GROMACS .gro file of C-alpha atoms in nm:
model
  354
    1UNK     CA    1   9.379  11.536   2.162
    2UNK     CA    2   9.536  11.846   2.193
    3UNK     CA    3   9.444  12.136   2.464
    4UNK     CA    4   9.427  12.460   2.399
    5UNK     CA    5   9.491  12.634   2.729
    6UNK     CA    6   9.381  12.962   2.622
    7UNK     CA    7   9.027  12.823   2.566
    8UNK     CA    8   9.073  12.661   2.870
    9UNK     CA    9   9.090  12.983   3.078
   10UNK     CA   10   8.753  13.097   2.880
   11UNK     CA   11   8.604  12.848   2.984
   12UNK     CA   12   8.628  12.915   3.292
   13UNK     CA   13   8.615  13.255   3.309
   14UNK     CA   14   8.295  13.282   3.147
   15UNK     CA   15   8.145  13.016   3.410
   16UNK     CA   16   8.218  13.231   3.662
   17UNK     CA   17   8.063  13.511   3.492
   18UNK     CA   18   7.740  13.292   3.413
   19UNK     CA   19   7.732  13.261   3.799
   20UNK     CA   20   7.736  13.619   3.880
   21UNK     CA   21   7.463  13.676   3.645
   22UNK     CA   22   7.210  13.447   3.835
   23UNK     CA   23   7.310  13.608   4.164
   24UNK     CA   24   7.307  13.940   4.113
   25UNK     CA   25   7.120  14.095   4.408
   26UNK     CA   26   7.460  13.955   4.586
   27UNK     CA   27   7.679  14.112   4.331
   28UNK     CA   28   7.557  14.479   4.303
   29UNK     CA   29   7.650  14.454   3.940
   30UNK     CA   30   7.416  14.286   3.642
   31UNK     CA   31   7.638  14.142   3.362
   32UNK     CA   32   7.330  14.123   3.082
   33UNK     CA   33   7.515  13.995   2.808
   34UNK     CA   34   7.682  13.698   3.018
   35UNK     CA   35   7.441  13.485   2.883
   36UNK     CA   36   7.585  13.464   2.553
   37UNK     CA   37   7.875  13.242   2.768
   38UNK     CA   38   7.622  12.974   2.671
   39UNK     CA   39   7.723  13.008   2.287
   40UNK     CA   40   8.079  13.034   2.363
   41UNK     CA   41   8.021  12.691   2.569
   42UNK     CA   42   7.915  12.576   2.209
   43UNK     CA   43   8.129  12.728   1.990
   44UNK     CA   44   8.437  12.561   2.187
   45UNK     CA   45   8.226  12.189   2.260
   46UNK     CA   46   8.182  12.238   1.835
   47UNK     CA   47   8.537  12.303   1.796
   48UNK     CA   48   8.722  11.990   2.027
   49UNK     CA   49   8.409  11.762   1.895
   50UNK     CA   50   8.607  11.715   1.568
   51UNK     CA   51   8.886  11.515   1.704
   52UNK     CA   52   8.723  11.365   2.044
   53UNK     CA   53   8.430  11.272   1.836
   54UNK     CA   54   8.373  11.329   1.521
   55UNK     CA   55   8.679  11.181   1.360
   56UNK     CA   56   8.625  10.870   1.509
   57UNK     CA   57   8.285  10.883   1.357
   58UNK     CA   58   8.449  10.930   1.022
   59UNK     CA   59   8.712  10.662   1.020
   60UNK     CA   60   8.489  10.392   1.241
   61UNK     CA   61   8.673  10.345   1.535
   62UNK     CA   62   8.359  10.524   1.735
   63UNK     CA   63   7.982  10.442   1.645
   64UNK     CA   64   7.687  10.669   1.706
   65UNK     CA   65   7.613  10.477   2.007
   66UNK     CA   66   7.937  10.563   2.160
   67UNK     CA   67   7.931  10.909   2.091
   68UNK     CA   68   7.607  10.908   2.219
   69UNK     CA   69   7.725  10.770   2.553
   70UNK     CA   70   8.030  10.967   2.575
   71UNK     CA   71   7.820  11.253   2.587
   72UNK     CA   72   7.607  11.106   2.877
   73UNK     CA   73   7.885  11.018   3.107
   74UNK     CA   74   8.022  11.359   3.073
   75UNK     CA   75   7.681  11.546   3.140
   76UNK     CA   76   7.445  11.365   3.353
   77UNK     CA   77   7.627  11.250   3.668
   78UNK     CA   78   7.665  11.643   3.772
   79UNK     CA   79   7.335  11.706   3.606
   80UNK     CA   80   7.193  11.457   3.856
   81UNK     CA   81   7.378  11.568   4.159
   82UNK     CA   82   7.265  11.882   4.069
   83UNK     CA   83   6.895  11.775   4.053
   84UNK     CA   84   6.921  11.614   4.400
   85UNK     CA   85   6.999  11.954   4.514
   86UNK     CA   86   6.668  12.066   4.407
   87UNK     CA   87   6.505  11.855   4.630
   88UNK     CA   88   6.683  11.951   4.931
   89UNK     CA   89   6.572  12.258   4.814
   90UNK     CA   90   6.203  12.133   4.885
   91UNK     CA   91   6.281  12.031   5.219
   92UNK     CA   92   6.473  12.323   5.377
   93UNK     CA   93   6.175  12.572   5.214
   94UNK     CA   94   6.408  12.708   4.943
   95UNK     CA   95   6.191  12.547   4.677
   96UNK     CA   96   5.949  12.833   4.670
   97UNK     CA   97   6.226  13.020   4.454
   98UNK     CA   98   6.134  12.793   4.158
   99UNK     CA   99   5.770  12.861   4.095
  100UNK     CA  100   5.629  12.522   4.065
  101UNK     CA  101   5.272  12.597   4.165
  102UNK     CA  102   5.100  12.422   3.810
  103UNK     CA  103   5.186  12.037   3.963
  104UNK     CA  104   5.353  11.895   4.256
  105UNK     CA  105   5.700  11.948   4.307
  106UNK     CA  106   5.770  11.567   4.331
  107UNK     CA  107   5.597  11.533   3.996
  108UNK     CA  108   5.840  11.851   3.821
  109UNK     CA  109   6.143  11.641   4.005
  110UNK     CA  110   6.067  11.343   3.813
  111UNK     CA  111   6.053  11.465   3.471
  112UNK     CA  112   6.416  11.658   3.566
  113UNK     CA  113   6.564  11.338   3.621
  114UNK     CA  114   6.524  11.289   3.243
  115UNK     CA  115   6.707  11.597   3.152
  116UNK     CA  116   6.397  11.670   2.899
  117UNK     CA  117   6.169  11.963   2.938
  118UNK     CA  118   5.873  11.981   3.156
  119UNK     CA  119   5.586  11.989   2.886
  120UNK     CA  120   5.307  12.082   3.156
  121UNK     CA  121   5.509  12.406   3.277
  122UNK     CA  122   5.287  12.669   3.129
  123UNK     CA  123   5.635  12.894   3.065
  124UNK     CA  124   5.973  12.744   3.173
  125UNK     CA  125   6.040  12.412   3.123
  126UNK     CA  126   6.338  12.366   3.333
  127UNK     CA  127   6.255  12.493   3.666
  128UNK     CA  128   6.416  12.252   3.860
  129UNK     CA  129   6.757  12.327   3.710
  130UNK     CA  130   6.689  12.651   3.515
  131UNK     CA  131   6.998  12.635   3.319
  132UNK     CA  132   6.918  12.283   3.215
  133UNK     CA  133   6.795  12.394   2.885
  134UNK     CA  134   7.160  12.427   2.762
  135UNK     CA  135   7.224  12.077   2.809
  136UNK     CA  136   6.925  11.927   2.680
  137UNK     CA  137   7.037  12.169   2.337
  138UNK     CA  138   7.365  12.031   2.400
  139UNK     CA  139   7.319  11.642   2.384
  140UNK     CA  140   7.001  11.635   2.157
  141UNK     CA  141   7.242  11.808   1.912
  142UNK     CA  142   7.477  11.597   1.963
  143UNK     CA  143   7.298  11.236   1.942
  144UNK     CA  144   7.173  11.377   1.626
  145UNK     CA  145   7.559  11.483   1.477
  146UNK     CA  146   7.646  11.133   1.624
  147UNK     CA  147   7.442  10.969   1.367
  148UNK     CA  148   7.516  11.250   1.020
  149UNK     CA  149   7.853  11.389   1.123
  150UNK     CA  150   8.004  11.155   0.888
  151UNK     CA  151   7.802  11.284   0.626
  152UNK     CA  152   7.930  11.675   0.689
  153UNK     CA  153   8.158  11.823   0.441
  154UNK     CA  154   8.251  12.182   0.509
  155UNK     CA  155   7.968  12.302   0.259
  156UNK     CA  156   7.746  12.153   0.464
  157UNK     CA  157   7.873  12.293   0.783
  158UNK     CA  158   7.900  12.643   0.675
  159UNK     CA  159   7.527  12.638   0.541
  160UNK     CA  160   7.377  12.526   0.857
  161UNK     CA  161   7.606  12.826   1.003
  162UNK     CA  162   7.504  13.066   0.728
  163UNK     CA  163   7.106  12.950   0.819
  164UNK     CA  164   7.140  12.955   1.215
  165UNK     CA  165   7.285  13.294   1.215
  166UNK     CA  166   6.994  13.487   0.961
  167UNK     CA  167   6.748  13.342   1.166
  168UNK     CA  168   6.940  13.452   1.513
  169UNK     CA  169   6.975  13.803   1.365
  170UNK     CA  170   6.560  13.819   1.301
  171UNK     CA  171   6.499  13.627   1.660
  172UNK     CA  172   6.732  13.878   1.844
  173UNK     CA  173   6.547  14.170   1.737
  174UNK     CA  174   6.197  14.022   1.730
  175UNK     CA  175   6.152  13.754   1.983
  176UNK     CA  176   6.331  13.899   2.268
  177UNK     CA  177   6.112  14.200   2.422
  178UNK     CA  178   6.485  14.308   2.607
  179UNK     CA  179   6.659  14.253   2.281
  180UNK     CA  180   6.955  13.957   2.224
  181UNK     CA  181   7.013  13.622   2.186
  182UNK     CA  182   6.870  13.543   2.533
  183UNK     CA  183   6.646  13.297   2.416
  184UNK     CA  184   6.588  12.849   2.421
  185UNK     CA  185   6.492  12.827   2.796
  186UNK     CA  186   6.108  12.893   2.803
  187UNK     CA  187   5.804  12.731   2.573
  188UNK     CA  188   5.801  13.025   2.347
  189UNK     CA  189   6.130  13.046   2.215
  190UNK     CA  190   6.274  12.707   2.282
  191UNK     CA  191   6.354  12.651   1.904
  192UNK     CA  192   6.634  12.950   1.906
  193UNK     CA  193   6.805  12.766   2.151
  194UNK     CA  194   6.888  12.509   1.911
  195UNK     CA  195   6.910  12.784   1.670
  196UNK     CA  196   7.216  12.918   1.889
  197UNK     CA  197   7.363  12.550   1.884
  198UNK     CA  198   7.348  12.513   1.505
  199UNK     CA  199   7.517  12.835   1.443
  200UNK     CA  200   7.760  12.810   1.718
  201UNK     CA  201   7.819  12.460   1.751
  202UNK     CA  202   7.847  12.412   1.401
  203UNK     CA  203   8.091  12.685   1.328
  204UNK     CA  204   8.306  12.575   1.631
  205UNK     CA  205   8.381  12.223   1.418
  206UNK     CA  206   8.364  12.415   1.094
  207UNK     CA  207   8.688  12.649   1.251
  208UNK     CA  208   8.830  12.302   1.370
  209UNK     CA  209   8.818  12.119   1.029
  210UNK     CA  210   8.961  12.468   0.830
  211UNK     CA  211   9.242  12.503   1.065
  212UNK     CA  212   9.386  12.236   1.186
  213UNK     CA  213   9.576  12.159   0.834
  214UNK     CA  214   9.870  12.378   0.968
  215UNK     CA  215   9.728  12.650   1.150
  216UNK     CA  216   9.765  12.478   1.506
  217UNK     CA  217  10.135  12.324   1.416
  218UNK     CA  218  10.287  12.621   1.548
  219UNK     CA  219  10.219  12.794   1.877
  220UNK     CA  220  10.346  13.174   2.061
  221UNK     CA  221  10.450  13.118   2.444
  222UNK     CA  222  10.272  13.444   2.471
  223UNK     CA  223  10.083  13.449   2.839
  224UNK     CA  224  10.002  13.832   2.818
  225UNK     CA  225   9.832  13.754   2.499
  226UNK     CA  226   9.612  13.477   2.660
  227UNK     CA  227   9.567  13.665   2.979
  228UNK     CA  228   9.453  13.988   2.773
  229UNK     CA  229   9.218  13.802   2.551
  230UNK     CA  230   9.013  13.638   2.857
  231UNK     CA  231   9.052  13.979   2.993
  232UNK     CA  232   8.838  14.101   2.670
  233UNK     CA  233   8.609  13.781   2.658
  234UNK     CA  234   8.536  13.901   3.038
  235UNK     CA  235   8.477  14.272   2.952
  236UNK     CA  236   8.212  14.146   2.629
  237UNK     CA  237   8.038  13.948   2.915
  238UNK     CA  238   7.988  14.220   3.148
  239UNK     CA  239   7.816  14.469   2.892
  240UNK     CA  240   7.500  14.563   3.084
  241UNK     CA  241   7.138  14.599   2.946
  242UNK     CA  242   7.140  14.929   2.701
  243UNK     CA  243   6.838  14.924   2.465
  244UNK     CA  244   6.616  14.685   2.284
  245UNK     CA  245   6.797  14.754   1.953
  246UNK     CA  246   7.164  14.825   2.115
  247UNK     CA  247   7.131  14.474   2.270
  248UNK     CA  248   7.051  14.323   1.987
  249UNK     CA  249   7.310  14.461   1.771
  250UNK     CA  250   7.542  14.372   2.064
  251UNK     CA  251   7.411  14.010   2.112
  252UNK     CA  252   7.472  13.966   1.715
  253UNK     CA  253   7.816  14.142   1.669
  254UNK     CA  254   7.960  13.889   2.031
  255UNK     CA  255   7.821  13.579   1.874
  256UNK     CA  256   7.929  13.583   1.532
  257UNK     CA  257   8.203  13.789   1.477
  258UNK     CA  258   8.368  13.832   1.839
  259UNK     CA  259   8.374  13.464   1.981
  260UNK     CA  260   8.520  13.315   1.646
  261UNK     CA  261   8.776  13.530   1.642
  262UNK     CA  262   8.860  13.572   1.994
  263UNK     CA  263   8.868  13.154   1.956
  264UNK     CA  264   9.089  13.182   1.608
  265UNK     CA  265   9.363  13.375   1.806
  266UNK     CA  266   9.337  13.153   2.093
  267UNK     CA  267   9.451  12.869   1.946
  268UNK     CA  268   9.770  13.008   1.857
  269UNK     CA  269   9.830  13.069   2.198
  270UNK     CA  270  10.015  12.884   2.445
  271UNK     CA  271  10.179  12.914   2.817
  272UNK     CA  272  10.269  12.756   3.114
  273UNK     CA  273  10.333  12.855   3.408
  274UNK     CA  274  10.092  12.976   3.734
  275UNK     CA  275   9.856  13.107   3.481
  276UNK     CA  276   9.859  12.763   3.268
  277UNK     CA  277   9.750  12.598   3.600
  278UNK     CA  278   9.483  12.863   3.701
  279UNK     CA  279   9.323  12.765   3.352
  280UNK     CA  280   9.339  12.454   3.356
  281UNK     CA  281   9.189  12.398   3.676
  282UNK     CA  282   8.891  12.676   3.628
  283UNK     CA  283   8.833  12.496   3.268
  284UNK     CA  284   8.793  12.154   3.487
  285UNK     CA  285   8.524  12.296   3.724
  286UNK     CA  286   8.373  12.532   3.480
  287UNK     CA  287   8.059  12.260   3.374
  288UNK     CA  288   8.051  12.195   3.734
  289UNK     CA  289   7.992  12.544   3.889
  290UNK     CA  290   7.743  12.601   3.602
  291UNK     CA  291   7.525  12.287   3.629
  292UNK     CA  292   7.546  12.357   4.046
  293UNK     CA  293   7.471  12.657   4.079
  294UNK     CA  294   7.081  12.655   4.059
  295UNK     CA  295   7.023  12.517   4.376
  296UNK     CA  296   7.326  12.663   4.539
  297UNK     CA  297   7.190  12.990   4.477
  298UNK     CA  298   6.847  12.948   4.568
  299UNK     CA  299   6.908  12.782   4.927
  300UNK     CA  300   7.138  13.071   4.930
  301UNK     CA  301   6.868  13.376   4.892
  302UNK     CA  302   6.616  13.170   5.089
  303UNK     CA  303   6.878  13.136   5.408
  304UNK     CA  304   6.922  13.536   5.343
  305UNK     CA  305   6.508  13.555   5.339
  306UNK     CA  306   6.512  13.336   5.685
  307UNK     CA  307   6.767  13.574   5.860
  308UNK     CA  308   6.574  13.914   5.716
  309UNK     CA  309   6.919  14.004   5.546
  310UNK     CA  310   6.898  14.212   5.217
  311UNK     CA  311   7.047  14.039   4.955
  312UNK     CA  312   7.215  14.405   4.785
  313UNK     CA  313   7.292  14.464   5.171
  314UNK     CA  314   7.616  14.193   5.099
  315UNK     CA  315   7.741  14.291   4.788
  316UNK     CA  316   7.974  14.255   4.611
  317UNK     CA  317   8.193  14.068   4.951
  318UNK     CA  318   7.884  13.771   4.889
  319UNK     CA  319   7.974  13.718   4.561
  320UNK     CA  320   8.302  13.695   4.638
  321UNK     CA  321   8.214  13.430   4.907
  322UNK     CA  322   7.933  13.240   4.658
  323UNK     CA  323   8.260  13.214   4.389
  324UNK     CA  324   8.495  13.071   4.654
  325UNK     CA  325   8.240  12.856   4.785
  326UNK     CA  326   8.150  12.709   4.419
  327UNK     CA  327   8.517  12.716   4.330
  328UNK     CA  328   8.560  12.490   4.654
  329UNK     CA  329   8.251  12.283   4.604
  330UNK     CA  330   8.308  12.205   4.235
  331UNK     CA  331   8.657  12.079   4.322
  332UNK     CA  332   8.510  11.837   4.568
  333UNK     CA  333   8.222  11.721   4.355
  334UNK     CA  334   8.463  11.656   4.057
  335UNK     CA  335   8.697  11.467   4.291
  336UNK     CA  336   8.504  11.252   4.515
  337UNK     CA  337   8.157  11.225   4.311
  338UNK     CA  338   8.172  11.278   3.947
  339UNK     CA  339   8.537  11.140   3.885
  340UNK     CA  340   8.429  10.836   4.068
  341UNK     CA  341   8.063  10.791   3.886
  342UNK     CA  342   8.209  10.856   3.569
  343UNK     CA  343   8.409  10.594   3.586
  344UNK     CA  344   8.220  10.328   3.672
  345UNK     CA  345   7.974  10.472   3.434
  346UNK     CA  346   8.222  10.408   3.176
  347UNK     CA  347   8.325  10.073   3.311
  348UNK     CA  348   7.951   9.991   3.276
  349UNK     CA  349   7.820  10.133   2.955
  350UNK     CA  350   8.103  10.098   2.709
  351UNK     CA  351   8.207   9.752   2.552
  352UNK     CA  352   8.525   9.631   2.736
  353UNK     CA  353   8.815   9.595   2.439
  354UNK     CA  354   8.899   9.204   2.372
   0.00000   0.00000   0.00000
């Protein structure tokens, strides 16, 4: 398959972002609109599902059931490590942070492990892993593509597309009290968040399918190009909180007109290089420093709580420290856990080839 490198850098680029946003009082600086990195995530898992996926789902060579698992192996071993975090969370006292007071936190644990919402929260239903809601979006979408993607044509993609986005531009001015897209995590809005995925995801393989008769055959060695586009993706992340209406407007205007077309161009980019590597290897940790991060950050502000230090007290030099430390961490957990697990899951789940 090939790899765009420019989309590479987004990636992870806007996971770093994503992390800022759920530390701020370390940061001194609130990027609002970072959570719109979450439909960016989709737009570009929507664009390389075509050919990882979906046109082995077309011509046979990959069943539902092995798209299905695919999926699995690449999301749940992290998702797990990430959930045993949580419950060394309960032991060193950091737990507090996640506001489980409705059951016992052993109880809220178990139904993490499934990567489903907690039904009995009476508001959030990922609390031990806040930012699991994106990935149960993420692979319920995707088992159910798995089984119709086949069925698709482009008419079909760009309706779903056409239908996600009027009802995103009602829900970001009506069902957000802030204003935005910042919705799918809690028991009142949950259905935009697969509202964002069928707009996003959808037009990410829509872009895919259009383009790739000619558009990707020839690429422009142009690194300032790619450099200065993440440098934009980063600025449209780090918009801060206006107005109900402005952030709405904002929300609307990032998700469907500025991601596709910040995507579009990137795909005609390509480099090498210092900066090639940089991407490439911030692209590789960037589902790992977002599914981590929960914990990381709450043992985090509770160790701050402990020693009576001021979280705003250590900005912005711990954020610097809680990126380096994630950056480090991720690399390790990729290495020497979820390299390792993933292939034995693989070894395991999928059919061995006569």
């Amino acid at each position: 398959m090939k790899r765009f490198i420019t989309l590479d850098l987004f990636r992870g680029i806007a996971a770093l972002i994503i992390l800022m946003r759920h530390s701020v009082p370390i940061a001194g600086f609130d990027p609002y609109v970072s959570y719109l990195a979450v439909d960016l995530f989709f737009l570009i898992s929507g664009f390389v599902f075509v050919p990882s996926a979906g046109d082995k789902l077309v011509s046979g060579k990959m069943d539902a059931k092995g798209a299905i698992i695919n999926r699995f192996i690449r999301l749940y071993p992290l998702y797990f490590l990430s959930v045993l975090l949580a419950g060394l969370c309960f032991f060193t006292g950091a737990a507090t942070s996640f506001g489980i007071t409705y059951q016992p936190f052993w109880q809220a644990w178990l139904i993490s492990l499934t990567m489903g919402p907690n039904l009995t929260a009476p508001m959030f239903w990922f609390q031990i892993n806040g930012l699991a809601w994106y990935l149960f979006v993420d692979i319920a979408g995707v088992i159910i593509l798995s089984f119709v993607y086949k069925y698709l044509n482009n008419i079909a993609l760009a309706v779903i597309s056409i239908i996600s986005a009027i009802v995103l531009v009602w829900a970001a001015y009506h069902m957000n009290p802030a204003g935005g897209l910042d919705l799918g995590y809690a028991n009142y809005n949950w259905q935009f968040g697969f509202c964002r995925f069928g707009f996003s995801f959808t037009l990410g393989m829509l872009l895919y399918r259009v383009m790739r008769n000619g558009f990707f055959e020839k690429q422009y060695n142009k690194p300032l190009i790619g450099f200065s586009l993440s440098l934009i993706l980063a600025i449209c992340l780090c918009i801060q909180n206006i107005n109900h209406d402005s952030n709405a407007l904002i929300s609307l205007v990032l998700t469907i007109v500025v991601f596709p077309v910040l995507v579009i161009i990137a795909t005609k980019i390509d480099f090498g290089g210092t900066l090639a590597k940089i991407a490439e290897f911030l692209s590789n940790l960037s589902y790992t420093i977002y599914v981590l991060q929960y914990a990381i950050i709450a043992m985090l502000m509770h160790q701050l709580k402990v020693m009576h230090i001021v979280p705003h007290a250590i900005a912005p030099w711990g954020q610097v420290g809680l990126q380096i430390f994630m950056i480090i961490l991720s690399y390790f957990a990729n290495k020497y856990y979820d390299a390792p697990v993933r292939k034995w899951l693989n070894a395991k789940l999928k059919p061995k080839k006569a």
